[in-house]
mmCIF file of C-alpha atoms in Angstrom:
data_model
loop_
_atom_site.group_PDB
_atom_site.id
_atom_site.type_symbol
_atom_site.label_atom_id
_atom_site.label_comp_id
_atom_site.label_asym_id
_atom_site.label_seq_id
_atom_site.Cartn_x
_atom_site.Cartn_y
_atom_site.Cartn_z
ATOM 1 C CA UNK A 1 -25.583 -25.190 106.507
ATOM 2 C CA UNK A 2 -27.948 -22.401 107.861
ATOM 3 C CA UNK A 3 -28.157 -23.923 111.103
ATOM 4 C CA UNK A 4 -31.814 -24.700 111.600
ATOM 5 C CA UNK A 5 -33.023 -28.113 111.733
ATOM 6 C CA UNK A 6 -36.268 -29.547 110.445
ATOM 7 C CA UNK A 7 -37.728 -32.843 110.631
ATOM 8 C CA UNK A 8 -38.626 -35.091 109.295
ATOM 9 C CA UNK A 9 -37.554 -34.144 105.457
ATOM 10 C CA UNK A 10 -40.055 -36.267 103.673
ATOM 11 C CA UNK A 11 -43.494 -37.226 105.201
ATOM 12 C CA UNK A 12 -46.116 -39.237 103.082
ATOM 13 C CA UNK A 13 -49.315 -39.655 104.918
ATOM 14 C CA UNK A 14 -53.057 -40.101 104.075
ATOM 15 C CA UNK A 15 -56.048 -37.801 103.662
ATOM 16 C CA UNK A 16 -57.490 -37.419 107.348
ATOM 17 C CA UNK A 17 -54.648 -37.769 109.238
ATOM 18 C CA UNK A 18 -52.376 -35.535 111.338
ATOM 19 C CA UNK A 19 -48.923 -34.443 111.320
ATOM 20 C CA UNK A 20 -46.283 -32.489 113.522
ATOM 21 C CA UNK A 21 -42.905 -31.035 111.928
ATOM 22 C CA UNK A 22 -39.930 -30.143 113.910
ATOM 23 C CA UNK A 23 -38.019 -27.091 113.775
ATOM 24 C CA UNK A 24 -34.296 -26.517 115.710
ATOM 25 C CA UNK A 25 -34.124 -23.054 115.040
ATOM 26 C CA UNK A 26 -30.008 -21.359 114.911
ATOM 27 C CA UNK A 27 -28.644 -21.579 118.503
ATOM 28 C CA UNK A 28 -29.557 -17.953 119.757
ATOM 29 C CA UNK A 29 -32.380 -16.973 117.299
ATOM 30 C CA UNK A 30 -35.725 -16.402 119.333
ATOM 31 C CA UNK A 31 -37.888 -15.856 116.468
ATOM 32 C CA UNK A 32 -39.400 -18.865 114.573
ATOM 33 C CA UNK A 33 -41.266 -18.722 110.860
ATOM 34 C CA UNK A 34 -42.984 -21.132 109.385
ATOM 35 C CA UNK A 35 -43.787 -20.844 105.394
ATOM 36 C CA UNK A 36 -45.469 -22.997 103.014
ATOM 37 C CA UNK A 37 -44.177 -23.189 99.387
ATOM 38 C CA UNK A 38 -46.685 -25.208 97.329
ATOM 39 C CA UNK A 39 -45.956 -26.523 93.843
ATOM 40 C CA UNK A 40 -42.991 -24.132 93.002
ATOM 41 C CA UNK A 41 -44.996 -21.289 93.765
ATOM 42 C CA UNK A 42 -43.584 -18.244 96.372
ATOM 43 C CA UNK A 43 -43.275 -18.919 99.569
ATOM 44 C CA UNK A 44 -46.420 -17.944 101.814
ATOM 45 C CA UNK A 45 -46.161 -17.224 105.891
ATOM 46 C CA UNK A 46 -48.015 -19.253 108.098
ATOM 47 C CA UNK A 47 -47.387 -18.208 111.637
ATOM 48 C CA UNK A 48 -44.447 -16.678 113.467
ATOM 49 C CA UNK A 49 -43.168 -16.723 117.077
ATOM 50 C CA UNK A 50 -40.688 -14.801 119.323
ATOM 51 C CA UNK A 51 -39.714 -16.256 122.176
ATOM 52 C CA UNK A 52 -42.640 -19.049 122.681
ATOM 53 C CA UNK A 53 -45.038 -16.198 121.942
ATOM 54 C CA UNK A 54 -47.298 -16.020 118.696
ATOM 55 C CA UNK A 55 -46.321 -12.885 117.129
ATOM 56 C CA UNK A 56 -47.770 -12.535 113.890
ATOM 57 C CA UNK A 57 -50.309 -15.134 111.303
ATOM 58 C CA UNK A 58 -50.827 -15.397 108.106
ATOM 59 C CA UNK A 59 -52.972 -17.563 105.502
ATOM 60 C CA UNK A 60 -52.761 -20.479 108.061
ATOM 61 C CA UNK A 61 -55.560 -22.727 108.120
ATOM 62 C CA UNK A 62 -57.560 -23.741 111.459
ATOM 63 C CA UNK A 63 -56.329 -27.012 110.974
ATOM 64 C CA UNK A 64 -52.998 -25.935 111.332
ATOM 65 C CA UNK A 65 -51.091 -25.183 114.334
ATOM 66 C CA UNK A 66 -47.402 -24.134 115.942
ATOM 67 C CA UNK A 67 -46.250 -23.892 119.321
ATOM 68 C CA UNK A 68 -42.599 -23.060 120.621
ATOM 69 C CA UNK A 69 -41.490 -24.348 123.349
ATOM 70 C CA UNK A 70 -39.299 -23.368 126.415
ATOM 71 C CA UNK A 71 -35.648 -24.309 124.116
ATOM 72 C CA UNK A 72 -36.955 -22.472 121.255
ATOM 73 C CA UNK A 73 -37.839 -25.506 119.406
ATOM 74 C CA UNK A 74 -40.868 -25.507 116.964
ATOM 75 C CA UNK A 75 -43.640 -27.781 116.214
ATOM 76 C CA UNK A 76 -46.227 -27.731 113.078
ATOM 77 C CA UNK A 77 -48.914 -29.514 113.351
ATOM 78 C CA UNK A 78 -51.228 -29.991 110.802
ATOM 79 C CA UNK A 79 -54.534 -31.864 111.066
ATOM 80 C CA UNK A 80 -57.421 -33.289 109.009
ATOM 81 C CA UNK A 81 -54.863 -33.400 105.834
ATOM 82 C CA UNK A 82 -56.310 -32.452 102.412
ATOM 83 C CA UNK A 83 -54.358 -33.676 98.987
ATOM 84 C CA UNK A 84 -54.188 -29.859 99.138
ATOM 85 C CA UNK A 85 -51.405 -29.474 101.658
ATOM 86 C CA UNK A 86 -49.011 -31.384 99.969
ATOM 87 C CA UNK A 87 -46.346 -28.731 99.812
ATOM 88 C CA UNK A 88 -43.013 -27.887 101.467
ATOM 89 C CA UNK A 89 -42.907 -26.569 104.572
ATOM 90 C CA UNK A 90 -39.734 -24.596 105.886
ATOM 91 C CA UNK A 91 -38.719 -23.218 108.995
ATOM 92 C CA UNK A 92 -36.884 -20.295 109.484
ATOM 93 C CA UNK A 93 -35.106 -18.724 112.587
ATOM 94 C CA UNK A 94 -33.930 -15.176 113.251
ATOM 95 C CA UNK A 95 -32.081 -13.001 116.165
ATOM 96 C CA UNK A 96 -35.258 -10.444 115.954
ATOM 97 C CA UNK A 97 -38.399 -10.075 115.927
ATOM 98 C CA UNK A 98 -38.987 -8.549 112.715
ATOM 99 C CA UNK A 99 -37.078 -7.730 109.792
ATOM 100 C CA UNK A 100 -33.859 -8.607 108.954
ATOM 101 C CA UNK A 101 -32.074 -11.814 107.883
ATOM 102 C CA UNK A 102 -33.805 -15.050 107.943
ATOM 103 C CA UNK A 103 -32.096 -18.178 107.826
ATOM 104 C CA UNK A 104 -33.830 -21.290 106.775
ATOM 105 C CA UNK A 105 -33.847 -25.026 107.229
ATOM 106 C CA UNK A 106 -33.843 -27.410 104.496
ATOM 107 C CA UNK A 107 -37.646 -27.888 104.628
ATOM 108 C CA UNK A 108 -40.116 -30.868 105.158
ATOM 109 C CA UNK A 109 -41.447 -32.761 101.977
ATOM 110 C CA UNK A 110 -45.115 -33.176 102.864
ATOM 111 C CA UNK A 111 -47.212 -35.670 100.562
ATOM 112 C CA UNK A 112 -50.637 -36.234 101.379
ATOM 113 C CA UNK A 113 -52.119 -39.363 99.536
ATOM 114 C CA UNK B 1 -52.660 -8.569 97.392
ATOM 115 C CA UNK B 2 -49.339 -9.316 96.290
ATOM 116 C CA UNK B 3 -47.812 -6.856 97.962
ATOM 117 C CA UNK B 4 -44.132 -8.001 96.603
ATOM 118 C CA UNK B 5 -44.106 -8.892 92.696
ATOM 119 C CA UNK B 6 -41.390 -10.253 90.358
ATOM 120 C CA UNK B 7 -43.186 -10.237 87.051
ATOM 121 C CA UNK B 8 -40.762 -12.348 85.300
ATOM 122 C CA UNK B 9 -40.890 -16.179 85.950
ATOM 123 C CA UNK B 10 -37.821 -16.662 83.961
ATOM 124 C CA UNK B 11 -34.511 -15.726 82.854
ATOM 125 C CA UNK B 12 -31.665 -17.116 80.560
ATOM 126 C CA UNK B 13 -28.494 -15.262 80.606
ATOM 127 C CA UNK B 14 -25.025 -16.894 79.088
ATOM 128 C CA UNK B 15 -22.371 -17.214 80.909
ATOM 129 C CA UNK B 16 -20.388 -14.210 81.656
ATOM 130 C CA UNK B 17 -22.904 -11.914 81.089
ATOM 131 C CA UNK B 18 -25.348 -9.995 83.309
ATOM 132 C CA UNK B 19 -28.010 -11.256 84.778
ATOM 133 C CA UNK B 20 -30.583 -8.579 85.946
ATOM 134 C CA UNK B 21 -33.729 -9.820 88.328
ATOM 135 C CA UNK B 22 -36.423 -7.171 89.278
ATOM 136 C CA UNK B 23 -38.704 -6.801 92.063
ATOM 137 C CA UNK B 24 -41.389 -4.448 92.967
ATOM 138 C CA UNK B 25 -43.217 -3.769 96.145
ATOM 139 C CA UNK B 26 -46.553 -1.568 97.195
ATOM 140 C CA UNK B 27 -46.374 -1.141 100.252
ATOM 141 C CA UNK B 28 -44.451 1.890 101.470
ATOM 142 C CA UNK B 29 -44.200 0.864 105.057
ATOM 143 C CA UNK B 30 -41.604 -1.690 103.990
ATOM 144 C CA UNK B 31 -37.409 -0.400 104.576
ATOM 145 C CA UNK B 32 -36.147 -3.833 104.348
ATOM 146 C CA UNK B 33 -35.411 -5.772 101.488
ATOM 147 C CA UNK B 34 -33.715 -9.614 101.029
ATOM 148 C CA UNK B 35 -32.360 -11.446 98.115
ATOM 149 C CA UNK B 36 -32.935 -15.210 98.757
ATOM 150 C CA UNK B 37 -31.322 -18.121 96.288
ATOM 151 C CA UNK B 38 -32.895 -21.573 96.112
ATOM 152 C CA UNK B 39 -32.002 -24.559 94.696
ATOM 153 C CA UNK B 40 -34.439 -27.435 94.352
ATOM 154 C CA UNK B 41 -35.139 -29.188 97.141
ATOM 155 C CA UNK B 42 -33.349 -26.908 99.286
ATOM 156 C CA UNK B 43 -34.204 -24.118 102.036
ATOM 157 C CA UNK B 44 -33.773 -20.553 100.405
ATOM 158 C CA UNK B 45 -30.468 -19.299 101.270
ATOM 159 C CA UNK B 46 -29.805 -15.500 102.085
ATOM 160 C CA UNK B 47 -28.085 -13.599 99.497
ATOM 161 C CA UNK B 48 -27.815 -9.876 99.949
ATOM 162 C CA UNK B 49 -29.489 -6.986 101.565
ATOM 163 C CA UNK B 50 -30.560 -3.097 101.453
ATOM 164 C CA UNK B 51 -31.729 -0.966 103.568
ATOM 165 C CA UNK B 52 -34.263 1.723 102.363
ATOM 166 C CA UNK B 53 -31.644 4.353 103.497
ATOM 167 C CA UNK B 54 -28.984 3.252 100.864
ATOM 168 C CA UNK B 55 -29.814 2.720 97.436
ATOM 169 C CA UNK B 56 -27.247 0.317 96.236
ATOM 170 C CA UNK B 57 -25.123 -2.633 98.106
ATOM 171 C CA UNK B 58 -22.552 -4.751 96.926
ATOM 172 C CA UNK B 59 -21.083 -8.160 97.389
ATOM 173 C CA UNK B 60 -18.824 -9.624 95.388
ATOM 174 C CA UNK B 61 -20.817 -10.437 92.451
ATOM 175 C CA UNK B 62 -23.925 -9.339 93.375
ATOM 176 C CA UNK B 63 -25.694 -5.754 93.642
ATOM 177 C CA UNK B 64 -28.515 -4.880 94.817
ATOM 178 C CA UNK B 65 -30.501 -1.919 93.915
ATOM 179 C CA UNK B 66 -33.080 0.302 94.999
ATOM 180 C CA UNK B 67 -35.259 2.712 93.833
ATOM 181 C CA UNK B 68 -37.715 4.024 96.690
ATOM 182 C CA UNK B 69 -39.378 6.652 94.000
ATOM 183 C CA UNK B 70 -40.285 3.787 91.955
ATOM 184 C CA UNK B 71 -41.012 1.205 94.464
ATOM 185 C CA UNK B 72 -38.265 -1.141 92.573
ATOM 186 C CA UNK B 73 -35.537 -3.062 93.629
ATOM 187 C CA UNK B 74 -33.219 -5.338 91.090
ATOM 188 C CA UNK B 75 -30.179 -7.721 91.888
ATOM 189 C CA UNK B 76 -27.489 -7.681 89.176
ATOM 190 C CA UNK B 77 -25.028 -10.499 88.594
ATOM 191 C CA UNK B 78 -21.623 -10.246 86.791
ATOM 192 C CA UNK B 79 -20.281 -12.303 85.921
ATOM 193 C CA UNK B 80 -23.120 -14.987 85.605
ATOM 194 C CA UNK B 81 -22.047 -18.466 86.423
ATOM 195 C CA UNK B 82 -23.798 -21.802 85.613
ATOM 196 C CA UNK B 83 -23.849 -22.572 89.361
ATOM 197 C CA UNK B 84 -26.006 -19.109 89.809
ATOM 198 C CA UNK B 85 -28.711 -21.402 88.035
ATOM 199 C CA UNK B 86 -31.368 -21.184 90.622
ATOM 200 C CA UNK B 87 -34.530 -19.561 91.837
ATOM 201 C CA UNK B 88 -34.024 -16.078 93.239
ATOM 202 C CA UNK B 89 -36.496 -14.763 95.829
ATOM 203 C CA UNK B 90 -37.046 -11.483 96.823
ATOM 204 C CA UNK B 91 -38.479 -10.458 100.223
ATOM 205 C CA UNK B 92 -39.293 -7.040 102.176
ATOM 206 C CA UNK B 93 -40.207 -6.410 105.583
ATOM 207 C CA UNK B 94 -40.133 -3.532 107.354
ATOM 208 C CA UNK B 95 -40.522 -1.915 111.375
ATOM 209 C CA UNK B 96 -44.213 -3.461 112.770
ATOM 210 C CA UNK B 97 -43.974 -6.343 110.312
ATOM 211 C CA UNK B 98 -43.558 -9.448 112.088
ATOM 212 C CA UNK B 99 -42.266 -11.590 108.573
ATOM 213 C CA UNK B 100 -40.567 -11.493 105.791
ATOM 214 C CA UNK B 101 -43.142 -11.098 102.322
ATOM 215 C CA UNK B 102 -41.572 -13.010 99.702
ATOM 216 C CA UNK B 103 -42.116 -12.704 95.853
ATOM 217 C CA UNK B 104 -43.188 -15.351 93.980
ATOM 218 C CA UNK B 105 -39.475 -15.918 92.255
ATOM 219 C CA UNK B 106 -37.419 -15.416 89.133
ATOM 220 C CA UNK B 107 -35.847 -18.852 87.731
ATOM 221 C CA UNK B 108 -32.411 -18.084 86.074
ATOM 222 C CA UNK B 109 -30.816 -19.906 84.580
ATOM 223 C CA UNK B 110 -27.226 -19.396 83.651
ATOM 224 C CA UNK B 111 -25.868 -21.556 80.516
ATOM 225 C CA UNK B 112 -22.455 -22.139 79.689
#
């Protein structure tokens, strides 16, 4: 168990509509990451935040948007869903901002029908 | 730009022998690097480390090692076991970077 939470694990929804993930990140960690892994392909960085700041982006899509919160939680939310996005989505926490070890949740299933 | 590459998609290794998984970055800002294990439908798990001031580490099993000159990292397991039998990620990230850049992952898999 790496500590950080994310919810729900599997999510089926339809084209259009709009989604929010959960994230509990390790108790302590201030940094958030959010990656996408789409059909068994490497995992690719979304968005990243330290300390309910955004701190760095990467390929994330307009319709696609984080926030952390005030207890360090994290929320993904992802709008206008495409068949495309269908993918898991993982979470991962760390002490810093950058570098080192990241520790990540089990991930959220994501089916878009 | 894949700025972190692990050319080979696959790997079979028997049991009790070596199983060797490469990794090569570009960039040469990076002085971090991460070996990450996942099995399906799980979150990747941390596996060993190196800093860009050693050029080896060791942990049980596993070694990691790195070649700065080259730009090439590798992560030797002995012996293999058929619960190593996983995807193996490896990620860099180094001072200004703000993530973790993963590889696109080796798949061993480790039979008895």
């Amino acid at each position: 168990d790496s500590g950080v939470t994310q919810t729900p694990k599997h999510l089926i929804t339809a084209t259009g509509q709009r989604v929010t993930l959960r994230c509990s990140p390790r108790s302590g960690d201030l940094s958030v990451y959010w990656y996408q892994q789409s059909l068994d392909q490497g995992l690719q960085f979304l968005i990243q935040y330290y300390n309910g700041e955004e701190r760095a982006k990467g390929n994330i899509l307009e319709r696609f948007s984080a926030q952390q919160f005030p207890d360090l939680h994290s929320e993904l939310n992802l709008s206008s869903l495409e068949l495309g996005d269908s993918a898991l989505y993982f979470c991962a926490s760390s002490t810093r901002q950058g570098a080192g070890e990241a520790f990540f949740g089990q991930g959220t299933r994501l089916t878009v029908v | 730009d894949q700025q972190v590459k692990q050319n080979s998609p696959s790997l079979s290794v028997q049991e009790g022998r070596i199983s060797i998984l490469n990794c090569d970055y570009t960039n040469s800002m990076f002085d971090y690097f991460l070996w990450y294990k996942k099995y399906p439908a799980e979150g990747p798990t941390f596996l060993i480390s190196i800093s860009s001031i050693k050029d080896k580490n060791e942990d049980g099993r596993f070694t990691v090692f790195l070649n700065k000159s080259a730009k090439h990292l590798s992560l030797h397991i002995v012996p293999s076991q058929p619960g190593d039998s996983a995807v193996y990620f490896c990620a860099a990230s180094g001072t200004g970077f703000q993530k973790l850049v993963f590889g696109t992952g080796t798949r061993l898999l480790v039979s008895p």
